[in-house]
Amino acid sequence: MIKERDIMGGLMKGLKVIEAFSAERPRLSITEAAEAAGLDRATTRRCLLTLSEMGYAAYDGKFFTLTPRVLRLGTGCLAAMPLPRIVQPVLDRLSQEIGESTSVSILDESEIVYVARAAQRRVMSIALMPGSRLPAYCTSMGRVLLAAMDPAEARQVLQASTRTARTERTVTNLDALMAILEETRKQGYALIDQEVELGLRSIAVPLTTARGQTVAALNVGLGAGAEPMSAVAARYLPALRKVQAELSQVLA
């Protein structure tokens, strides 16, 4: 039996505060979090500010929300998150219909984190799976997610990124990337032509709630060919838009 003196009370309280957040309660004030966690307000405030300082929570001055960095606490949480369970069957169906690999990811600071994937064939030199990470600045899903942010905030993320030229096609200039994000924001999708890796193209759209909040990104990855990127968009956008509309009714 574990002895009381061996238990870290601070850690226990911090975990209780994390657990206070849920799909029904994604945004909590200090008072609301304290009530949900069963803790006093002062303790809850310290826990929330600590989580915010470490990047596990975001704070707008009134409400706290958990960030994707929470995923770093353990890959096992991916299996317990509702998002992968919701999107995986849809990804499997979409991938079968179009004959290409499809993925869903979320943004964690300057990286995208894969939360679900349906692979038809390997188009990258590295094996992608739930939990895999790639830079946001040069990926279609990353650009879709960055485009959903306030431009000033997106610029800060890009400035803090190590914008390495992964291929001779990779766009690394900050102003050029901001222009791409503006175009992505206007057209509602992002196209990547061999910027992550030679021979790889992708197209991504945002996954939004019924209220229009972007919560993730959906993409199709395919091998590079001779056809122009406009033809790639014309071929795959209808299927992506259909899934986008379907999932917007169930994502919260």
PDB file of C-alpha atoms in Angstrom:
ATOM      1  CA  MET A   1       0.000   0.000   0.000  1.00  0.00           C
ATOM      2  CA  ILE A   2       1.312   3.457  -0.952  1.00  0.00           C
ATOM      3  CA  LYS A   3       2.111   5.651   2.006  1.00  0.00           C
ATOM      4  CA  GLU A   4       0.709   9.156   2.133  1.00  0.00           C
ATOM      5  CA  ARG A   5       4.158  10.703   2.577  1.00  0.00           C
ATOM      6  CA  ASP A   6       5.199   9.192  -0.769  1.00  0.00           C
ATOM      7  CA  ILE A   7       2.419  10.973  -2.666  1.00  0.00           C
ATOM      8  CA  MET A   8       3.142  14.332  -4.353  1.00  0.00           C
ATOM      9  CA  GLY A   9       0.164  16.485  -3.446  1.00  0.00           C
ATOM     10  CA  GLY A  10       1.083  19.246  -5.896  1.00  0.00           C
ATOM     11  CA  LEU A  11       1.254  16.856  -8.835  1.00  0.00           C
ATOM     12  CA  MET A  12      -2.046  15.298  -7.839  1.00  0.00           C
ATOM     13  CA  LYS A  13      -3.718  18.703  -7.745  1.00  0.00           C
ATOM     14  CA  GLY A  14      -2.228  19.672 -11.100  1.00  0.00           C
ATOM     15  CA  LEU A  15      -3.579  16.513 -12.720  1.00  0.00           C
ATOM     16  CA  LYS A  16      -6.997  17.179 -11.206  1.00  0.00           C
ATOM     17  CA  VAL A  17      -6.979  20.603 -12.836  1.00  0.00           C
ATOM     18  CA  ILE A  18      -6.044  19.096 -16.214  1.00  0.00           C
ATOM     19  CA  GLU A  19      -8.853  16.580 -15.830  1.00  0.00           C
ATOM     20  CA  ALA A  20     -11.322  19.404 -15.159  1.00  0.00           C
ATOM     21  CA  PHE A  21     -11.235  20.202 -18.880  1.00  0.00           C
ATOM     22  CA  SER A  22     -13.468  18.154 -21.150  1.00  0.00           C
ATOM     23  CA  ALA A  23     -15.308  18.290 -24.462  1.00  0.00           C
ATOM     24  CA  GLU A  24     -18.208  19.870 -22.582  1.00  0.00           C
ATOM     25  CA  ARG A  25     -15.862  22.253 -20.707  1.00  0.00           C
ATOM     26  CA  PRO A  26     -13.024  23.196 -23.098  1.00  0.00           C
ATOM     27  CA  ARG A  27     -12.681  26.745 -21.682  1.00  0.00           C
ATOM     28  CA  LEU A  28     -12.609  27.324 -17.951  1.00  0.00           C
ATOM     29  CA  SER A  29     -12.159  30.322 -15.700  1.00  0.00           C
ATOM     30  CA  ILE A  30     -10.209  29.879 -12.471  1.00  0.00           C
ATOM     31  CA  THR A  31     -13.443  29.647 -10.495  1.00  0.00           C
ATOM     32  CA  GLU A  32     -14.977  27.102 -12.883  1.00  0.00           C
ATOM     33  CA  ALA A  33     -11.813  24.999 -12.888  1.00  0.00           C
ATOM     34  CA  ALA A  34     -11.644  25.067  -9.088  1.00  0.00           C
ATOM     35  CA  GLU A  35     -15.234  23.878  -8.816  1.00  0.00           C
ATOM     36  CA  ALA A  36     -14.735  21.106 -11.379  1.00  0.00           C
ATOM     37  CA  ALA A  37     -11.456  19.953  -9.789  1.00  0.00           C
ATOM     38  CA  GLY A  38     -12.747  20.176  -6.230  1.00  0.00           C
ATOM     39  CA  LEU A  39      -9.914  22.484  -5.177  1.00  0.00           C
ATOM     40  CA  ASP A  40      -9.729  25.941  -3.669  1.00  0.00           C
ATOM     41  CA  ARG A  41      -9.389  28.894  -5.991  1.00  0.00           C
ATOM     42  CA  ALA A  42      -5.850  29.871  -4.950  1.00  0.00           C
ATOM     43  CA  THR A  43      -4.459  26.387  -5.554  1.00  0.00           C
ATOM     44  CA  THR A  44      -6.271  26.100  -8.876  1.00  0.00           C
ATOM     45  CA  ARG A  45      -4.931  29.476  -9.975  1.00  0.00           C
ATOM     46  CA  ARG A  46      -1.337  28.404  -9.296  1.00  0.00           C
ATOM     47  CA  CYS A  47      -1.859  25.131 -11.153  1.00  0.00           C
ATOM     48  CA  LEU A  48      -3.369  26.864 -14.182  1.00  0.00           C
ATOM     49  CA  LEU A  49      -0.670  29.529 -14.340  1.00  0.00           C
ATOM     50  CA  THR A  50       1.999  26.826 -14.074  1.00  0.00           C
ATOM     51  CA  LEU A  51       0.380  24.886 -16.915  1.00  0.00           C
ATOM     52  CA  SER A  52       0.241  28.103 -18.952  1.00  0.00           C
ATOM     53  CA  GLU A  53       3.903  28.898 -18.235  1.00  0.00           C
ATOM     54  CA  MET A  54       4.914  25.408 -19.409  1.00  0.00           C
ATOM     55  CA  GLY A  55       2.820  25.636 -22.567  1.00  0.00           C
ATOM     56  CA  TYR A  56       0.236  23.058 -21.555  1.00  0.00           C
ATOM     57  CA  ALA A  57      -2.536  25.660 -21.319  1.00  0.00           C
ATOM     58  CA  ALA A  58      -3.411  28.900 -23.071  1.00  0.00           C
ATOM     59  CA  TYR A  59      -4.753  31.916 -21.164  1.00  0.00           C
ATOM     60  CA  ASP A  60      -6.636  34.846 -22.695  1.00  0.00           C
ATOM     61  CA  GLY A  61      -6.888  36.841 -19.492  1.00  0.00           C
ATOM     62  CA  LYS A  62     -10.119  35.230 -18.371  1.00  0.00           C
ATOM     63  CA  PHE A  63     -10.343  31.666 -19.643  1.00  0.00           C
ATOM     64  CA  PHE A  64      -7.862  28.802 -19.846  1.00  0.00           C
ATOM     65  CA  THR A  65      -7.796  26.110 -22.536  1.00  0.00           C
ATOM     66  CA  LEU A  66      -5.504  23.111 -22.848  1.00  0.00           C
ATOM     67  CA  THR A  67      -3.041  23.097 -25.746  1.00  0.00           C
ATOM     68  CA  PRO A  68      -1.870  20.184 -27.950  1.00  0.00           C
ATOM     69  CA  ARG A  69       1.340  20.127 -25.872  1.00  0.00           C
ATOM     70  CA  VAL A  70      -0.635  17.993 -23.395  1.00  0.00           C
ATOM     71  CA  LEU A  71      -0.057  15.178 -25.890  1.00  0.00           C
ATOM     72  CA  ARG A  72       3.565  15.120 -24.766  1.00  0.00           C
ATOM     73  CA  LEU A  73       2.473  13.700 -21.442  1.00  0.00           C
ATOM     74  CA  GLY A  74       2.174  10.335 -23.158  1.00  0.00           C
ATOM     75  CA  THR A  75       1.390   8.854 -26.539  1.00  0.00           C
ATOM     76  CA  GLY A  76      -1.224   6.684 -24.856  1.00  0.00           C
ATOM     77  CA  CYS A  77      -3.529   9.674 -24.585  1.00  0.00           C
ATOM     78  CA  LEU A  78      -3.888   9.688 -28.382  1.00  0.00           C
ATOM     79  CA  ALA A  79      -5.960   6.533 -28.174  1.00  0.00           C
ATOM     80  CA  ALA A  80      -8.195   8.086 -25.535  1.00  0.00           C
ATOM     81  CA  MET A  81      -8.798  11.385 -27.341  1.00  0.00           C
ATOM     82  CA  PRO A  82     -12.184  11.706 -29.053  1.00  0.00           C
ATOM     83  CA  LEU A  83     -10.746  13.301 -32.220  1.00  0.00           C
ATOM     84  CA  PRO A  84      -8.869  10.199 -33.462  1.00  0.00           C
ATOM     85  CA  ARG A  85     -11.872   7.980 -32.712  1.00  0.00           C
ATOM     86  CA  ILE A  86     -14.163  10.295 -34.640  1.00  0.00           C
ATOM     87  CA  VAL A  87     -11.998  10.813 -37.716  1.00  0.00           C
ATOM     88  CA  GLN A  88     -10.348   7.397 -38.199  1.00  0.00           C
ATOM     89  CA  PRO A  89     -13.364   5.647 -39.786  1.00  0.00           C
ATOM     90  CA  VAL A  90     -13.893   8.632 -42.072  1.00  0.00           C
ATOM     91  CA  LEU A  91     -10.200   8.637 -43.039  1.00  0.00           C
ATOM     92  CA  ASP A  92     -10.314   4.923 -43.825  1.00  0.00           C
ATOM     93  CA  ARG A  93     -13.303   5.427 -46.103  1.00  0.00           C
ATOM     94  CA  LEU A  94     -11.824   8.482 -47.835  1.00  0.00           C
ATOM     95  CA  SER A  95      -8.508   6.763 -48.431  1.00  0.00           C
ATOM     96  CA  GLN A  96     -10.245   3.785 -50.010  1.00  0.00           C
ATOM     97  CA  GLU A  97     -12.350   6.038 -52.236  1.00  0.00           C
ATOM     98  CA  ILE A  98      -9.493   8.129 -53.636  1.00  0.00           C
ATOM     99  CA  GLY A  99      -6.728   5.531 -53.462  1.00  0.00           C
ATOM    100  CA  GLU A 100      -4.311   7.822 -51.606  1.00  0.00           C
ATOM    101  CA  SER A 101      -3.055   8.201 -48.036  1.00  0.00           C
ATOM    102  CA  THR A 102      -4.968  10.586 -45.792  1.00  0.00           C
ATOM    103  CA  SER A 103      -4.126  12.103 -42.415  1.00  0.00           C
ATOM    104  CA  VAL A 104      -5.463  14.363 -39.674  1.00  0.00           C
ATOM    105  CA  SER A 105      -3.194  16.480 -37.503  1.00  0.00           C
ATOM    106  CA  ILE A 106      -3.282  19.214 -34.883  1.00  0.00           C
ATOM    107  CA  LEU A 107      -0.864  22.068 -34.218  1.00  0.00           C
ATOM    108  CA  ASP A 108       1.594  21.984 -31.316  1.00  0.00           C
ATOM    109  CA  GLU A 109       3.556  25.247 -31.334  1.00  0.00           C
ATOM    110  CA  SER A 110       5.621  25.112 -34.562  1.00  0.00           C
ATOM    111  CA  GLU A 111       4.915  21.457 -35.391  1.00  0.00           C
ATOM    112  CA  ILE A 112       1.986  19.387 -36.548  1.00  0.00           C
ATOM    113  CA  VAL A 113       1.175  16.201 -34.648  1.00  0.00           C
ATOM    114  CA  TYR A 114      -0.500  13.357 -36.519  1.00  0.00           C
ATOM    115  CA  VAL A 115      -3.510  12.031 -34.600  1.00  0.00           C
ATOM    116  CA  ALA A 116      -4.975   9.717 -37.260  1.00  0.00           C
ATOM    117  CA  ARG A 117      -3.815   8.269 -40.561  1.00  0.00           C
ATOM    118  CA  ALA A 118      -4.979   5.888 -43.301  1.00  0.00           C
ATOM    119  CA  ALA A 119      -2.098   4.841 -45.555  1.00  0.00           C
ATOM    120  CA  GLN A 120      -2.544   3.403 -49.030  1.00  0.00           C
ATOM    121  CA  ARG A 121       1.110   3.351 -49.975  1.00  0.00           C
ATOM    122  CA  ARG A 122       4.267   4.904 -48.631  1.00  0.00           C
ATOM    123  CA  VAL A 123       5.030   8.250 -50.274  1.00  0.00           C
ATOM    124  CA  MET A 124       7.591   9.555 -47.770  1.00  0.00           C
ATOM    125  CA  SER A 125      10.965   8.166 -46.767  1.00  0.00           C
ATOM    126  CA  ILE A 126       9.820   8.192 -43.127  1.00  0.00           C
ATOM    127  CA  ALA A 127       6.906   6.179 -41.797  1.00  0.00           C
ATOM    128  CA  LEU A 128       4.122   8.435 -40.543  1.00  0.00           C
ATOM    129  CA  MET A 129       1.776   7.329 -37.767  1.00  0.00           C
ATOM    130  CA  PRO A 130      -0.248   8.855 -34.924  1.00  0.00           C
ATOM    131  CA  GLY A 131       2.184  10.823 -32.792  1.00  0.00           C
ATOM    132  CA  SER A 132       4.543  11.632 -35.682  1.00  0.00           C
ATOM    133  CA  ARG A 133       5.625  15.256 -35.985  1.00  0.00           C
ATOM    134  CA  LEU A 134       6.582  17.474 -38.906  1.00  0.00           C
ATOM    135  CA  PRO A 135       7.322  21.204 -39.167  1.00  0.00           C
ATOM    136  CA  ALA A 136       4.230  23.323 -39.713  1.00  0.00           C
ATOM    137  CA  TYR A 137       5.819  25.922 -42.021  1.00  0.00           C
ATOM    138  CA  CYS A 138       6.401  23.543 -44.936  1.00  0.00           C
ATOM    139  CA  THR A 139       3.464  21.118 -44.657  1.00  0.00           C
ATOM    140  CA  SER A 140      -0.005  21.525 -46.108  1.00  0.00           C
ATOM    141  CA  MET A 141      -1.720  20.729 -42.812  1.00  0.00           C
ATOM    142  CA  GLY A 142       0.624  23.046 -40.943  1.00  0.00           C
ATOM    143  CA  ARG A 143      -0.141  25.934 -43.269  1.00  0.00           C
ATOM    144  CA  VAL A 144      -3.882  25.342 -42.971  1.00  0.00           C
ATOM    145  CA  LEU A 145      -3.616  25.398 -39.175  1.00  0.00           C
ATOM    146  CA  LEU A 146      -1.359  28.460 -39.141  1.00  0.00           C
ATOM    147  CA  ALA A 147      -3.712  30.244 -41.547  1.00  0.00           C
ATOM    148  CA  ALA A 148      -6.535  29.751 -39.041  1.00  0.00           C
ATOM    149  CA  MET A 149      -4.609  31.746 -36.428  1.00  0.00           C
ATOM    150  CA  ASP A 150      -4.465  35.487 -36.014  1.00  0.00           C
ATOM    151  CA  PRO A 151      -1.808  36.667 -38.532  1.00  0.00           C
ATOM    152  CA  ALA A 152       0.307  38.299 -35.834  1.00  0.00           C
ATOM    153  CA  GLU A 153       0.293  35.108 -33.782  1.00  0.00           C
ATOM    154  CA  ALA A 154       1.095  32.999 -36.852  1.00  0.00           C
ATOM    155  CA  ARG A 155       4.043  35.276 -37.629  1.00  0.00           C
ATOM    156  CA  GLN A 156       5.377  34.769 -34.093  1.00  0.00           C
ATOM    157  CA  VAL A 157       5.149  30.995 -34.527  1.00  0.00           C
ATOM    158  CA  LEU A 158       7.009  31.175 -37.841  1.00  0.00           C
ATOM    159  CA  GLN A 159       9.653  33.497 -36.405  1.00  0.00           C
ATOM    160  CA  ALA A 160      10.304  30.991 -33.631  1.00  0.00           C
ATOM    161  CA  SER A 161      10.533  28.105 -36.113  1.00  0.00           C
ATOM    162  CA  THR A 162      13.773  26.739 -37.477  1.00  0.00           C
ATOM    163  CA  ARG A 163      12.826  27.204 -41.115  1.00  0.00           C
ATOM    164  CA  THR A 164      15.248  24.798 -42.764  1.00  0.00           C
ATOM    165  CA  ALA A 165      15.120  24.295 -46.524  1.00  0.00           C
ATOM    166  CA  ARG A 166      14.268  20.588 -46.619  1.00  0.00           C
ATOM    167  CA  THR A 167      14.402  20.619 -50.431  1.00  0.00           C
ATOM    168  CA  GLU A 168      15.285  23.242 -53.048  1.00  0.00           C
ATOM    169  CA  ARG A 169      11.544  23.962 -53.287  1.00  0.00           C
ATOM    170  CA  THR A 170      10.991  24.725 -49.585  1.00  0.00           C
ATOM    171  CA  VAL A 171       9.766  28.248 -48.865  1.00  0.00           C
ATOM    172  CA  THR A 172      11.581  29.575 -45.792  1.00  0.00           C
ATOM    173  CA  ASN A 173      11.315  33.376 -46.132  1.00  0.00           C
ATOM    174  CA  LEU A 174       9.033  34.762 -43.413  1.00  0.00           C
ATOM    175  CA  ASP A 175       7.218  37.317 -45.584  1.00  0.00           C
ATOM    176  CA  ALA A 176       6.733  34.777 -48.368  1.00  0.00           C
ATOM    177  CA  LEU A 177       5.250  32.305 -45.890  1.00  0.00           C
ATOM    178  CA  MET A 178       2.903  34.960 -44.500  1.00  0.00           C
ATOM    179  CA  ALA A 179       1.708  35.662 -48.049  1.00  0.00           C
ATOM    180  CA  ILE A 180       1.082  31.931 -48.546  1.00  0.00           C
ATOM    181  CA  LEU A 181      -0.903  31.808 -45.299  1.00  0.00           C
ATOM    182  CA  GLU A 182      -3.031  34.740 -46.480  1.00  0.00           C
ATOM    183  CA  GLU A 183      -3.738  32.936 -49.765  1.00  0.00           C
ATOM    184  CA  THR A 184      -4.518  29.740 -47.833  1.00  0.00           C
ATOM    185  CA  ARG A 185      -6.903  31.657 -45.598  1.00  0.00           C
ATOM    186  CA  LYS A 186      -8.754  33.089 -48.606  1.00  0.00           C
ATOM    187  CA  GLN A 187      -9.036  29.901 -50.661  1.00  0.00           C
ATOM    188  CA  GLY A 188      -9.636  27.566 -47.731  1.00  0.00           C
ATOM    189  CA  TYR A 189      -6.975  24.975 -48.583  1.00  0.00           C
ATOM    190  CA  ALA A 190      -3.204  24.569 -48.881  1.00  0.00           C
ATOM    191  CA  LEU A 191      -1.100  22.894 -51.569  1.00  0.00           C
ATOM    192  CA  ILE A 192       2.465  21.652 -51.094  1.00  0.00           C
ATOM    193  CA  ASP A 193       4.645  20.628 -54.019  1.00  0.00           C
ATOM    194  CA  GLN A 194       7.771  18.784 -52.825  1.00  0.00           C
ATOM    195  CA  GLU A 195       8.630  21.229 -50.028  1.00  0.00           C
ATOM    196  CA  VAL A 196       8.769  18.604 -47.278  1.00  0.00           C
ATOM    197  CA  GLU A 197      10.454  15.941 -49.370  1.00  0.00           C
ATOM    198  CA  LEU A 198      11.183  15.501 -53.074  1.00  0.00           C
ATOM    199  CA  GLY A 199       8.550  13.376 -54.757  1.00  0.00           C
ATOM    200  CA  LEU A 200       5.806  14.291 -52.268  1.00  0.00           C
ATOM    201  CA  ARG A 201       2.798  16.509 -52.857  1.00  0.00           C
ATOM    202  CA  SER A 202      -0.137  17.170 -50.562  1.00  0.00           C
ATOM    203  CA  ILE A 203      -3.350  19.132 -50.252  1.00  0.00           C
ATOM    204  CA  ALA A 204      -5.040  19.997 -46.954  1.00  0.00           C
ATOM    205  CA  VAL A 205      -8.223  21.605 -45.673  1.00  0.00           C
ATOM    206  CA  PRO A 206      -9.139  22.740 -42.158  1.00  0.00           C
ATOM    207  CA  LEU A 207     -11.479  20.682 -39.993  1.00  0.00           C
ATOM    208  CA  THR A 208     -13.852  23.010 -38.205  1.00  0.00           C
ATOM    209  CA  THR A 209     -16.676  22.819 -35.728  1.00  0.00           C
ATOM    210  CA  ALA A 210     -20.196  23.865 -36.648  1.00  0.00           C
ATOM    211  CA  ARG A 211     -19.266  27.285 -35.222  1.00  0.00           C
ATOM    212  CA  GLY A 212     -16.334  27.624 -37.602  1.00  0.00           C
ATOM    213  CA  GLN A 213     -13.498  27.008 -35.128  1.00  0.00           C
ATOM    214  CA  THR A 214     -10.560  25.170 -36.695  1.00  0.00           C
ATOM    215  CA  VAL A 215      -9.605  22.209 -34.522  1.00  0.00           C
ATOM    216  CA  ALA A 216      -7.481  20.101 -36.892  1.00  0.00           C
ATOM    217  CA  ALA A 217      -6.408  19.669 -40.501  1.00  0.00           C
ATOM    218  CA  LEU A 218      -7.116  16.931 -43.053  1.00  0.00           C
ATOM    219  CA  ASN A 219      -4.835  16.150 -45.965  1.00  0.00           C
ATOM    220  CA  VAL A 220      -4.163  13.842 -48.878  1.00  0.00           C
ATOM    221  CA  GLY A 221      -0.551  12.909 -49.583  1.00  0.00           C
ATOM    222  CA  LEU A 222       0.469  11.671 -53.019  1.00  0.00           C
ATOM    223  CA  GLY A 223       3.485  11.155 -55.206  1.00  0.00           C
ATOM    224  CA  ALA A 224       4.606  14.012 -57.439  1.00  0.00           C
ATOM    225  CA  GLY A 225       3.731  13.804 -61.128  1.00  0.00           C
ATOM    226  CA  ALA A 226       3.762  15.936 -64.236  1.00  0.00           C
ATOM    227  CA  GLU A 227       0.279  17.382 -63.767  1.00  0.00           C
ATOM    228  CA  PRO A 228       0.038  20.951 -62.459  1.00  0.00           C
ATOM    229  CA  MET A 229      -0.987  21.573 -58.864  1.00  0.00           C
ATOM    230  CA  SER A 230      -4.234  23.121 -60.088  1.00  0.00           C
ATOM    231  CA  ALA A 231      -5.172  19.697 -61.442  1.00  0.00           C
ATOM    232  CA  VAL A 232      -4.314  18.107 -58.080  1.00  0.00           C
ATOM    233  CA  ALA A 233      -6.643  20.559 -56.358  1.00  0.00           C
ATOM    234  CA  ALA A 234      -9.435  19.922 -58.861  1.00  0.00           C
ATOM    235  CA  ARG A 235      -9.115  16.164 -58.392  1.00  0.00           C
ATOM    236  CA  TYR A 236      -9.031  15.921 -54.604  1.00  0.00           C
ATOM    237  CA  LEU A 237     -10.757  19.028 -53.234  1.00  0.00           C
ATOM    238  CA  PRO A 238     -14.329  17.766 -53.801  1.00  0.00           C
ATOM    239  CA  ALA A 239     -13.702  14.642 -51.681  1.00  0.00           C
ATOM    240  CA  LEU A 240     -11.904  16.649 -48.997  1.00  0.00           C
ATOM    241  CA  ARG A 241     -14.688  19.238 -48.897  1.00  0.00           C
ATOM    242  CA  LYS A 242     -17.284  16.490 -48.501  1.00  0.00           C
ATOM    243  CA  VAL A 243     -15.466  15.014 -45.488  1.00  0.00           C
ATOM    244  CA  GLN A 244     -14.871  18.507 -44.110  1.00  0.00           C
ATOM    245  CA  ALA A 245     -18.610  19.226 -44.161  1.00  0.00           C
ATOM    246  CA  GLU A 246     -19.435  15.822 -42.662  1.00  0.00           C
ATOM    247  CA  LEU A 247     -17.029  16.195 -39.756  1.00  0.00           C
ATOM    248  CA  SER A 248     -18.037  19.781 -38.983  1.00  0.00           C
ATOM    249  CA  GLN A 249     -21.351  18.409 -37.724  1.00  0.00           C
ATOM    250  CA  VAL A 250     -19.736  16.150 -35.120  1.00  0.00           C
ATOM    251  CA  LEU A 251     -16.546  17.925 -34.042  1.00  0.00           C
ATOM    252  CA  ALA A 252     -16.753  19.972 -30.856  1.00  0.00           C
TER     253      ALA A 252
END
